[in-house]
């Protein structure tokens, strides 16, 4: 669904030069959002590195709610490193999303009839979709970090957070794939209606 929407949006912007300003403003908002998330990931990386140096001081106090988990400093380091890797992946994904969106800012205002084949609407849409994919990976990394944070308190908290996250994503993080879209130029009542293909419902 998102891939289809981005492709149609890019084609519409590049075929209507008067809409160039709107396209740039939309991409600017996209870049600002990705930049904010990348900055948040960087702050979380610093905070996680701080935790890694406090193993001896807080490993026992953080496990006070769990009577069955190990209090070993080695296990604490493993947990913190898993959290650190997750935030690094998120930072990299958001940074790449910003990079690709910055490329699209310059490419999208090139008129379609003057473009090189590498600057065609299809090529620009693919680059924008890669930017969106990287943003999605970064968000998934943030969501994956939630159970890891609860793991710091014990295995039962990890299990509960994992189940809660799966249920939340199942209910909230799905696209509608059964909708229909009128693709006729006239938009008349009797115009044919084409179903959106399932492959776009991602």
CSV table of C-alpha atoms in Angstrom, one decimal:
chain,number,residue,atom,x,y,z
A,1,UNK,CA,0.0,0.0,0.0
A,2,UNK,CA,2.7,2.5,1.0
A,3,UNK,CA,4.8,1.6,-2.1
A,4,UNK,CA,1.8,2.3,-4.4
A,5,UNK,CA,1.0,5.6,-2.7
A,6,UNK,CA,4.6,6.8,-3.0
A,7,UNK,CA,4.8,5.9,-6.6
A,8,UNK,CA,1.6,7.6,-7.5
A,9,UNK,CA,2.6,10.7,-5.4
A,10,UNK,CA,6.0,11.0,-7.2
A,11,UNK,CA,4.4,10.6,-10.6
A,12,UNK,CA,1.8,13.3,-9.8
A,13,UNK,CA,4.4,15.8,-8.5
A,14,UNK,CA,6.8,15.3,-11.5
A,15,UNK,CA,4.1,15.6,-14.1
A,16,UNK,CA,2.7,18.8,-12.5
A,17,UNK,CA,5.5,21.4,-12.1
A,18,UNK,CA,3.2,23.7,-10.2
A,19,UNK,CA,3.1,21.1,-7.4
A,20,UNK,CA,6.9,21.2,-6.9
A,21,UNK,CA,6.7,23.3,-3.8
A,22,UNK,CA,4.3,21.0,-2.2
A,23,UNK,CA,6.5,18.1,-2.9
A,24,UNK,CA,9.6,19.7,-1.4
A,25,UNK,CA,7.6,20.7,1.7
A,26,UNK,CA,6.3,17.2,2.1
A,27,UNK,CA,9.8,15.8,1.8
A,28,UNK,CA,11.1,18.4,4.3
A,29,UNK,CA,8.6,17.2,6.8
A,30,UNK,CA,9.7,13.6,6.1
A,31,UNK,CA,13.3,14.5,6.7
A,32,UNK,CA,12.6,16.4,9.9
A,33,UNK,CA,10.8,13.3,11.2
A,34,UNK,CA,13.6,11.0,10.3
A,35,UNK,CA,16.2,13.4,11.7
A,36,UNK,CA,14.3,13.6,15.0
A,37,UNK,CA,14.2,9.8,15.2
A,38,UNK,CA,17.9,9.5,14.4
A,39,UNK,CA,18.7,12.0,17.1
A,40,UNK,CA,16.6,10.1,19.6
A,41,UNK,CA,18.4,6.9,18.7
A,42,UNK,CA,21.8,8.6,19.2
A,43,UNK,CA,20.7,9.8,22.7
A,44,UNK,CA,19.5,6.3,23.6
A,45,UNK,CA,22.9,4.9,22.4
A,46,UNK,CA,24.7,7.3,24.8
A,47,UNK,CA,22.3,6.3,27.6
A,48,UNK,CA,22.8,2.6,27.0
A,49,UNK,CA,26.6,3.0,27.0
A,50,UNK,CA,26.2,4.7,30.4
A,51,UNK,CA,24.3,1.6,31.6
A,52,UNK,CA,27.0,-0.7,30.4
A,53,UNK,CA,29.4,0.8,32.9
A,54,UNK,CA,27.1,0.4,35.9
A,55,UNK,CA,26.9,-3.4,35.9
A,56,UNK,CA,28.3,-3.8,39.4
A,57,UNK,CA,26.1,-1.1,41.0
A,58,UNK,CA,22.6,-1.7,39.6
A,59,UNK,CA,22.5,-5.3,38.4
A,60,UNK,CA,21.0,-6.5,41.7
A,61,UNK,CA,18.7,-3.6,42.3
A,62,UNK,CA,17.1,-3.9,38.8
A,63,UNK,CA,16.5,-7.6,39.4
A,64,UNK,CA,14.7,-7.1,42.7
A,65,UNK,CA,11.4,-7.8,41.0
A,66,UNK,CA,12.5,-11.1,39.7
A,67,UNK,CA,13.5,-13.9,42.1
A,68,UNK,CA,14.4,-16.4,39.4
A,69,UNK,CA,16.8,-14.5,37.1
A,70,UNK,CA,20.5,-14.4,37.4
A,71,UNK,CA,22.2,-11.5,39.0
A,72,UNK,CA,25.5,-12.0,37.2
A,73,UNK,CA,27.2,-9.0,35.8
A,74,UNK,CA,28.0,-10.9,32.6
A,75,UNK,CA,24.3,-11.4,31.9
A,76,UNK,CA,23.7,-7.7,32.5
A,77,UNK,CA,26.3,-6.9,29.9
A,78,UNK,CA,24.7,-9.2,27.4
A,79,UNK,CA,21.3,-7.5,27.9
A,80,UNK,CA,22.8,-4.0,27.6
A,81,UNK,CA,24.7,-5.0,24.4
A,82,UNK,CA,21.6,-6.4,22.8
A,83,UNK,CA,19.8,-3.1,23.6
A,84,UNK,CA,22.8,-1.1,22.2
A,85,UNK,CA,22.9,-3.0,18.9
A,86,UNK,CA,19.2,-2.4,18.5
A,87,UNK,CA,19.6,1.3,18.9
A,88,UNK,CA,22.6,1.4,16.6
A,89,UNK,CA,20.5,-0.4,13.9
A,90,UNK,CA,17.7,2.2,14.4
A,91,UNK,CA,20.2,5.1,14.1
A,92,UNK,CA,21.7,3.7,10.9
A,93,UNK,CA,18.2,3.1,9.4
A,94,UNK,CA,17.0,6.6,10.2
A,95,UNK,CA,20.2,8.2,8.9
A,96,UNK,CA,19.9,6.3,5.6
A,97,UNK,CA,16.3,7.4,5.4
A,98,UNK,CA,17.4,11.0,5.7
A,99,UNK,CA,20.1,10.5,3.1
A,100,UNK,CA,17.8,9.0,0.5
A,101,UNK,CA,15.1,11.6,1.1
A,102,UNK,CA,17.6,14.3,0.5
A,103,UNK,CA,18.4,12.8,-2.8
A,104,UNK,CA,14.7,12.8,-3.7
A,105,UNK,CA,14.4,16.5,-2.9
A,106,UNK,CA,16.6,17.4,-5.8
A,107,UNK,CA,15.3,14.7,-8.2
A,108,UNK,CA,11.6,15.3,-7.8
A,109,UNK,CA,11.6,18.8,-9.2
A,110,UNK,CA,13.2,17.7,-12.5
A,111,UNK,CA,10.4,17.9,-15.2
A,112,UNK,CA,9.5,14.5,-16.4
A,113,UNK,CA,10.1,15.3,-20.1
A,114,UNK,CA,13.6,16.5,-19.4
A,115,UNK,CA,14.8,13.7,-17.2
A,116,UNK,CA,17.5,11.1,-17.7
A,117,UNK,CA,16.2,7.6,-17.4
A,118,UNK,CA,17.8,7.4,-14.0
A,119,UNK,CA,15.7,10.4,-12.9
A,120,UNK,CA,12.4,9.1,-14.2
A,121,UNK,CA,9.4,9.1,-11.9
A,122,UNK,CA,9.8,5.3,-11.5
A,123,UNK,CA,13.4,5.7,-10.4
A,124,UNK,CA,12.6,8.5,-8.0
A,125,UNK,CA,9.7,6.6,-6.6
A,126,UNK,CA,12.0,3.6,-5.9
A,127,UNK,CA,14.5,5.8,-4.1
A,128,UNK,CA,11.7,7.3,-2.0
A,129,UNK,CA,10.4,3.8,-1.2
A,130,UNK,CA,13.8,2.8,-0.1
A,131,UNK,CA,13.8,5.8,2.2
A,132,UNK,CA,10.5,4.7,3.6
A,133,UNK,CA,11.7,1.2,4.0
A,134,UNK,CA,14.7,2.4,6.1
A,135,UNK,CA,12.4,4.5,8.2
A,136,UNK,CA,10.2,1.4,8.8
A,137,UNK,CA,13.3,-0.6,9.8
A,138,UNK,CA,14.2,2.1,12.3
A,139,UNK,CA,10.8,2.1,13.8
A,140,UNK,CA,10.8,-1.7,14.0
A,141,UNK,CA,14.1,-1.5,15.9
A,142,UNK,CA,12.6,0.9,18.3
A,143,UNK,CA,9.7,-1.4,18.9
A,144,UNK,CA,12.0,-4.4,19.3
A,145,UNK,CA,13.9,-2.5,22.0
A,146,UNK,CA,10.8,-2.4,24.2
A,147,UNK,CA,11.0,-6.1,25.3
A,148,UNK,CA,14.8,-5.7,25.7
A,149,UNK,CA,14.3,-2.9,28.1
A,150,UNK,CA,11.9,-5.0,30.2
A,151,UNK,CA,14.4,-7.9,30.0
A,152,UNK,CA,16.7,-5.7,32.2
A,153,UNK,CA,14.2,-6.4,35.0
A,154,UNK,CA,13.9,-10.1,34.5
A,155,UNK,CA,12.7,-12.8,32.1
A,156,UNK,CA,9.1,-12.7,33.0
A,157,UNK,CA,9.0,-9.0,32.1
A,158,UNK,CA,10.6,-9.8,28.8
A,159,UNK,CA,7.9,-12.4,28.1
A,160,UNK,CA,5.0,-10.1,29.1
A,161,UNK,CA,6.4,-7.2,27.0
A,162,UNK,CA,7.0,-9.5,24.0
A,163,UNK,CA,3.4,-10.8,24.1
A,164,UNK,CA,2.0,-7.3,24.5
A,165,UNK,CA,4.0,-6.0,21.6
A,166,UNK,CA,2.9,-8.8,19.3
A,167,UNK,CA,-0.7,-8.2,20.1
A,168,UNK,CA,-0.4,-4.4,19.7
A,169,UNK,CA,1.4,-4.8,16.3
A,170,UNK,CA,-1.2,-7.4,15.1
A,171,UNK,CA,-4.0,-5.0,15.9
A,172,UNK,CA,-2.5,-1.7,14.9
A,173,UNK,CA,0.3,-2.3,12.4
A,174,UNK,CA,-1.6,-3.7,9.4
A,175,UNK,CA,-2.7,-2.2,6.1
A,176,UNK,CA,-6.1,-2.6,4.6
A,177,UNK,CA,-5.8,-4.8,1.5
A,178,UNK,CA,-9.4,-5.2,0.6
A,179,UNK,CA,-10.2,-1.6,-0.4
A,180,UNK,CA,-11.0,-0.5,-3.9
A,181,UNK,CA,-9.7,2.5,-5.9
A,182,UNK,CA,-11.5,4.3,-8.7
A,183,UNK,CA,-8.7,4.7,-11.3
A,184,UNK,CA,-10.9,6.2,-14.1
A,185,UNK,CA,-10.1,9.7,-15.2
A,186,UNK,CA,-13.8,10.7,-15.3
A,187,UNK,CA,-14.6,9.5,-11.8
A,188,UNK,CA,-18.2,8.8,-13.0
A,189,UNK,CA,-20.5,6.7,-11.0
A,190,UNK,CA,-20.4,3.8,-13.5
A,191,UNK,CA,-16.7,3.9,-14.0
A,192,UNK,CA,-14.8,0.7,-13.5
A,193,UNK,CA,-13.3,0.1,-10.1
A,194,UNK,CA,-10.0,-1.8,-9.7
A,195,UNK,CA,-9.0,-3.6,-6.5
A,196,UNK,CA,-5.7,-2.7,-5.0
A,197,UNK,CA,-3.3,-5.6,-5.4
A,198,UNK,CA,-2.4,-7.5,-2.3
A,199,UNK,CA,1.4,-7.0,-2.9
A,200,UNK,CA,1.0,-3.3,-2.1
A,201,UNK,CA,-0.6,-4.1,1.3
A,202,UNK,CA,2.7,-3.9,3.2
